[in-house]
mmCIF file of C-alpha atoms in Angstrom:
data_model
loop_
_atom_site.group_PDB
_atom_site.id
_atom_site.type_symbol
_atom_site.label_atom_id
_atom_site.label_comp_id
_atom_site.label_asym_id
_atom_site.label_seq_id
_atom_site.Cartn_x
_atom_site.Cartn_y
_atom_site.Cartn_z
ATOM 1 C CA MET A 1 93.736 94.099 89.362
ATOM 2 C CA PHE A 2 96.652 92.143 90.780
ATOM 3 C CA ASP A 3 97.271 91.227 87.269
ATOM 4 C CA GLN A 4 97.323 94.782 86.093
ATOM 5 C CA LEU A 5 99.150 95.724 89.268
ATOM 6 C CA ASN A 6 102.146 92.657 87.910
ATOM 7 C CA ASN A 7 102.140 94.172 84.448
ATOM 8 C CA LEU A 8 102.975 97.511 85.530
ATOM 9 C CA LEU A 9 105.768 96.722 87.779
ATOM 10 C CA GLN A 10 107.355 94.575 84.659
ATOM 11 C CA ASN A 11 106.661 97.756 83.052
ATOM 12 C CA LEU A 12 107.247 100.536 85.502
ATOM 13 C CA SER A 13 107.201 103.900 84.444
ATOM 14 C CA GLU A 14 105.467 107.645 85.155
ATOM 15 C CA GLU A 15 102.976 107.782 82.553
ATOM 16 C CA ASN A 16 101.987 103.704 83.222
ATOM 17 C CA ILE A 17 101.210 104.063 86.359
ATOM 18 C CA LYS A 18 98.631 107.516 85.543
ATOM 19 C CA ALA A 19 97.303 104.780 83.263
ATOM 20 C CA LEU A 20 96.642 102.272 85.696
ATOM 21 C CA MET A 21 94.983 104.563 88.261
ATOM 22 C CA GLU A 22 92.634 106.167 85.356
ATOM 23 C CA GLN A 23 91.514 102.019 84.462
ATOM 24 C CA ILE A 24 91.013 101.212 88.633
ATOM 25 C CA SER A 25 89.341 104.552 89.143
ATOM 26 C CA PRO A 26 87.484 104.990 92.684
ATOM 27 C CA PHE A 27 90.240 102.468 93.725
ATOM 28 C CA ASP A 28 93.389 104.129 92.513
ATOM 29 C CA PHE A 29 94.295 105.296 95.786
ATOM 30 C CA ILE A 30 94.664 101.346 96.793
ATOM 31 C CA LEU A 31 97.374 101.149 94.028
ATOM 32 C CA ALA A 32 98.939 104.685 95.379
ATOM 33 C CA PHE A 33 99.233 102.904 98.930
ATOM 34 C CA LEU A 34 100.101 99.715 97.430
ATOM 35 C CA LEU A 35 103.179 100.911 95.358
ATOM 36 C CA PRO A 36 105.358 102.528 98.163
ATOM 37 C CA PHE A 37 104.486 99.602 100.294
ATOM 38 C CA ILE A 38 105.597 97.208 97.779
ATOM 39 C CA GLU A 39 109.164 99.174 97.402
ATOM 40 C CA SER A 40 109.824 98.534 100.946
ATOM 41 C CA PHE A 41 110.651 94.826 99.961
ATOM 42 C CA LEU A 42 111.780 95.552 96.388
ATOM 43 C CA PRO A 43 114.576 98.270 96.400
ATOM 44 C CA PHE A 44 114.875 98.634 92.928
ATOM 45 C CA LEU A 45 111.658 99.955 92.787
ATOM 46 C CA PRO A 46 111.704 104.006 92.769
ATOM 47 C CA LEU A 47 110.017 105.619 95.491
ATOM 48 C CA PHE A 48 110.654 109.241 94.077
ATOM 49 C CA MET A 49 108.650 107.971 90.840
ATOM 50 C CA PHE A 50 106.029 106.759 93.073
ATOM 51 C CA ALA A 51 105.408 109.869 95.340
ATOM 52 C CA VAL A 52 106.013 112.332 92.301
ATOM 53 C CA VAL A 53 103.068 110.320 90.663
ATOM 54 C CA ASN A 54 100.927 110.668 93.540
ATOM 55 C CA VAL A 55 101.145 113.939 94.804
ATOM 56 C CA ASN A 56 100.210 115.002 91.181
ATOM 57 C CA ALA A 57 97.463 112.509 91.188
ATOM 58 C CA PHE A 58 96.291 113.239 93.996
ATOM 59 C CA GLY A 59 97.243 117.060 95.068
ATOM 60 C CA VAL A 60 100.169 117.276 97.997
ATOM 61 C CA VAL A 61 98.413 116.546 100.959
ATOM 62 C CA LEU A 62 96.368 113.237 100.477
ATOM 63 C CA GLY A 63 98.960 111.981 97.314
ATOM 64 C CA PHE A 64 101.955 112.643 100.476
ATOM 65 C CA ILE A 65 99.544 111.082 103.130
ATOM 66 C CA LEU A 66 98.994 107.537 100.617
ATOM 67 C CA THR A 67 102.964 107.560 99.983
ATOM 68 C CA TYR A 68 103.859 107.812 103.726
ATOM 69 C CA THR A 69 101.235 105.148 105.053
ATOM 70 C CA GLY A 70 102.244 103.088 102.296
ATOM 71 C CA THR A 71 105.743 103.294 102.688
ATOM 72 C CA VAL A 72 105.930 103.542 107.037
ATOM 73 C CA SER A 73 103.846 100.044 106.548
ATOM 74 C CA GLY A 74 105.862 98.183 103.967
ATOM 75 C CA CYS A 75 109.002 99.156 105.976
ATOM 76 C CA PHE A 76 107.938 98.175 109.574
ATOM 77 C CA ALA A 77 106.503 94.876 107.583
ATOM 78 C CA VAL A 78 109.875 93.742 106.595
ATOM 79 C CA PHE A 79 111.238 94.883 110.305
ATOM 80 C CA ALA A 80 108.829 92.942 111.642
ATOM 81 C CA LEU A 81 109.474 89.386 108.985
ATOM 82 C CA ILE A 82 113.006 89.787 109.713
ATOM 83 C CA ASN A 83 113.060 89.829 113.620
ATOM 84 C CA GLN A 84 110.592 87.102 113.635
ATOM 85 C CA PHE A 85 112.968 84.939 111.459
ATOM 86 C CA GLN A 86 116.416 86.098 112.411
ATOM 87 C CA GLN A 87 117.222 82.062 113.060
ATOM 88 C CA HIS A 88 115.910 80.807 109.841
ATOM 89 C CA ARG A 89 118.924 79.651 107.280
ATOM 90 C CA TRP A 90 118.945 82.512 105.018
ATOM 91 C CA VAL A 91 118.996 84.991 107.180
ATOM 92 C CA LYS A 92 122.357 83.566 109.388
ATOM 93 C CA ARG A 93 123.661 83.671 105.440
ATOM 94 C CA PHE A 94 123.193 87.599 104.809
ATOM 95 C CA LEU A 95 125.089 87.767 108.142
ATOM 96 C CA LYS A 96 127.679 86.231 106.475
ATOM 97 C CA ILE A 97 128.159 88.646 104.037
ATOM 98 C CA ASP A 98 131.347 90.894 104.603
ATOM 99 C CA ASN A 99 130.487 94.133 106.459
ATOM 100 C CA ILE A 100 126.716 92.801 107.611
ATOM 101 C CA GLN A 101 127.857 91.792 110.959
ATOM 102 C CA ARG A 102 130.420 94.984 111.615
ATOM 103 C CA PHE A 103 127.590 97.268 110.430
ATOM 104 C CA ILE A 104 125.077 95.772 112.078
ATOM 105 C CA ASP A 105 127.049 95.991 115.645
ATOM 106 C CA TRP A 106 127.932 99.734 114.424
ATOM 107 C CA VAL A 107 124.394 100.371 114.916
ATOM 108 C CA ASP A 108 124.199 98.729 118.028
ATOM 109 C CA HIS A 109 126.861 101.218 119.448
ATOM 110 C CA LYS A 110 126.124 104.162 118.007
ATOM 111 C CA GLY A 111 122.427 104.110 118.167
ATOM 112 C CA SER A 112 119.398 104.154 116.434
ATOM 113 C CA ILE A 113 120.370 108.013 115.275
ATOM 114 C CA ILE A 114 122.321 106.478 112.892
ATOM 115 C CA ILE A 115 119.157 104.697 111.634
ATOM 116 C CA PHE A 116 116.817 107.965 111.402
ATOM 117 C CA ILE A 117 119.545 109.665 109.653
ATOM 118 C CA MET A 118 120.150 106.988 106.813
ATOM 119 C CA LEU A 119 115.883 106.545 106.324
ATOM 120 C CA CYS A 120 115.455 110.597 105.989
ATOM 121 C CA ILE A 121 117.890 110.879 102.719
ATOM 122 C CA PRO A 122 115.900 110.259 99.729
ATOM 123 C CA PHE A 123 117.163 107.459 97.831
ATOM 124 C CA THR A 124 118.461 105.086 100.756
ATOM 125 C CA PRO A 125 117.947 101.975 100.541
ATOM 126 C CA SER A 126 115.129 101.160 102.623
ATOM 127 C CA SER A 127 115.042 97.539 102.694
ATOM 128 C CA PHE A 128 118.410 97.191 103.310
ATOM 129 C CA ILE A 129 117.863 99.609 106.585
ATOM 130 C CA ASN A 130 115.066 97.547 107.445
ATOM 131 C CA VAL A 131 116.989 94.221 107.648
ATOM 132 C CA ILE A 132 120.033 96.052 109.371
ATOM 133 C CA ALA A 133 117.796 97.327 112.119
ATOM 134 C CA ALA A 134 115.566 94.230 112.670
ATOM 135 C CA MET A 135 118.625 92.240 113.257
ATOM 136 C CA SER A 136 120.155 94.643 115.435
ATOM 137 C CA ASN A 137 119.277 95.968 119.299
ATOM 138 C CA ILE A 138 116.777 98.397 117.639
ATOM 139 C CA THR A 139 113.162 97.665 119.385
ATOM 140 C CA TYR A 140 109.615 97.040 117.240
ATOM 141 C CA LYS A 141 108.351 100.448 119.322
ATOM 142 C CA GLN A 142 111.670 102.330 118.333
ATOM 143 C CA TYR A 143 111.406 101.486 115.286
ATOM 144 C CA LEU A 144 108.016 102.498 114.871
ATOM 145 C CA PHE A 145 108.817 105.741 116.423
ATOM 146 C CA ILE A 146 111.918 106.226 113.772
ATOM 147 C CA LEU A 147 109.853 105.413 110.664
ATOM 148 C CA ILE A 148 107.113 107.684 111.437
ATOM 149 C CA VAL A 149 109.770 110.543 111.914
ATOM 150 C CA SER A 150 112.289 109.779 109.337
ATOM 151 C CA LYS A 151 109.907 109.003 106.445
ATOM 152 C CA PHE A 152 107.792 111.859 107.179
ATOM 153 C CA VAL A 153 111.186 113.724 106.706
ATOM 154 C CA MET A 154 111.900 112.022 103.277
ATOM 155 C CA ILE A 155 108.394 112.014 101.691
ATOM 156 C CA PHE A 156 107.764 115.562 102.291
ATOM 157 C CA ILE A 157 111.335 115.921 100.480
ATOM 158 C CA MET A 158 110.269 113.781 97.529
ATOM 159 C CA SER A 159 106.564 115.582 97.255
ATOM 160 C CA PHE A 160 107.788 119.175 97.541
ATOM 161 C CA VAL A 161 110.670 118.736 95.100
ATOM 162 C CA GLY A 162 108.193 116.385 93.202
ATOM 163 C CA HIS A 163 105.343 118.196 93.005
ATOM 164 C CA ASP A 164 107.161 121.120 91.312
ATOM 165 C CA ILE A 165 110.346 120.334 90.125
ATOM 166 C CA ALA A 166 111.050 122.921 87.817
ATOM 167 C CA SER A 167 110.820 125.243 90.831
ATOM 168 C CA PHE A 168 113.027 123.541 93.421
ATOM 169 C CA PHE A 169 116.186 124.996 91.007
ATOM 170 C CA GLU A 170 114.541 128.112 89.615
ATOM 171 C CA LYS A 171 114.271 128.801 93.423
ATOM 172 C CA PRO A 172 116.573 128.314 95.851
ATOM 173 C CA ILE A 173 114.637 129.174 99.247
ATOM 174 C CA LYS A 174 113.000 125.682 98.212
ATOM 175 C CA SER A 175 116.587 123.823 98.686
ATOM 176 C CA ILE A 176 117.338 126.072 101.372
ATOM 177 C CA THR A 177 114.165 125.524 103.563
ATOM 178 C CA THR A 178 115.071 121.242 102.564
ATOM 179 C CA ILE A 179 118.471 121.335 104.389
ATOM 180 C CA ILE A 180 117.412 123.845 107.423
ATOM 181 C CA LEU A 181 114.437 120.825 107.732
ATOM 182 C CA LEU A 182 117.127 118.644 107.845
ATOM 183 C CA VAL A 183 119.492 119.987 110.605
ATOM 184 C CA VAL A 184 116.251 120.784 113.093
ATOM 185 C CA LEU A 185 114.849 117.038 112.581
ATOM 186 C CA TYR A 186 118.306 115.854 113.242
ATOM 187 C CA ILE A 187 118.729 117.837 116.431
ATOM 188 C CA VAL A 188 115.292 117.189 117.466
ATOM 189 C CA ALA A 189 115.589 113.334 117.246
ATOM 190 C CA LYS A 190 118.930 113.111 118.888
ATOM 191 C CA PHE A 191 117.265 114.920 121.857
ATOM 192 C CA LEU A 192 114.405 112.598 121.160
ATOM 193 C CA GLU A 193 116.390 109.520 121.248
ATOM 194 C CA LYS A 194 118.646 110.472 124.405
ATOM 195 C CA LYS A 195 115.041 110.312 125.995
ATOM 196 C CA MET A 196 114.205 107.502 125.195
ATOM 197 C CA HIS A 197 117.235 105.185 126.495
ATOM 198 C CA LYS A 198 116.802 107.238 129.779
ATOM 199 C CA GLN A 199 113.201 106.194 129.993
ATOM 200 C CA SER A 200 113.917 102.653 128.943
ATOM 201 C CA SER A 201 117.207 102.180 130.928
ATOM 202 C CA PRO A 202 116.934 100.392 134.540
ATOM 203 C CA GLN A 203 116.475 102.460 137.271
#
């Protein structure tokens, strides 16, 4: 299976993903989970394509769950790895890139809501955000919470659009619903962030 996965990543297309899923059935759900997981490490991979294939291959609910759990697990794995190896030479070299340290300081100053917003937006380079978050003052518990909520929004949008792309443009109600959901979740996230900071601050 790993040789087939390697070949797929070298010749990536929606048709090839579906073909490989048919070949490895009934273990196709493993591939559906692995692809979003790997994308967390390799940002050039198309998460939207994986979400579209999954919802069309497994249905909206199961396809959403496979993409969602895969990307949350992958992002948290990247965060944990970078957090553990912050003192490594290549990590320190990354800090020397223009504006990286400034961006980390900005995240520390503005709070985790900045990370949340960026992770909610489809096509945001999650791997870069994972690294920045790991090098900021965000804790494991906070980042896991951020991922669970923000990735739910992102993958929901991708699955919602990808399940029937044509209707998203033909029926504006879909676009309006998505925008309203983002605004509501932003307000909820802001409230929860204040509550988390209040609970974590010394009495």
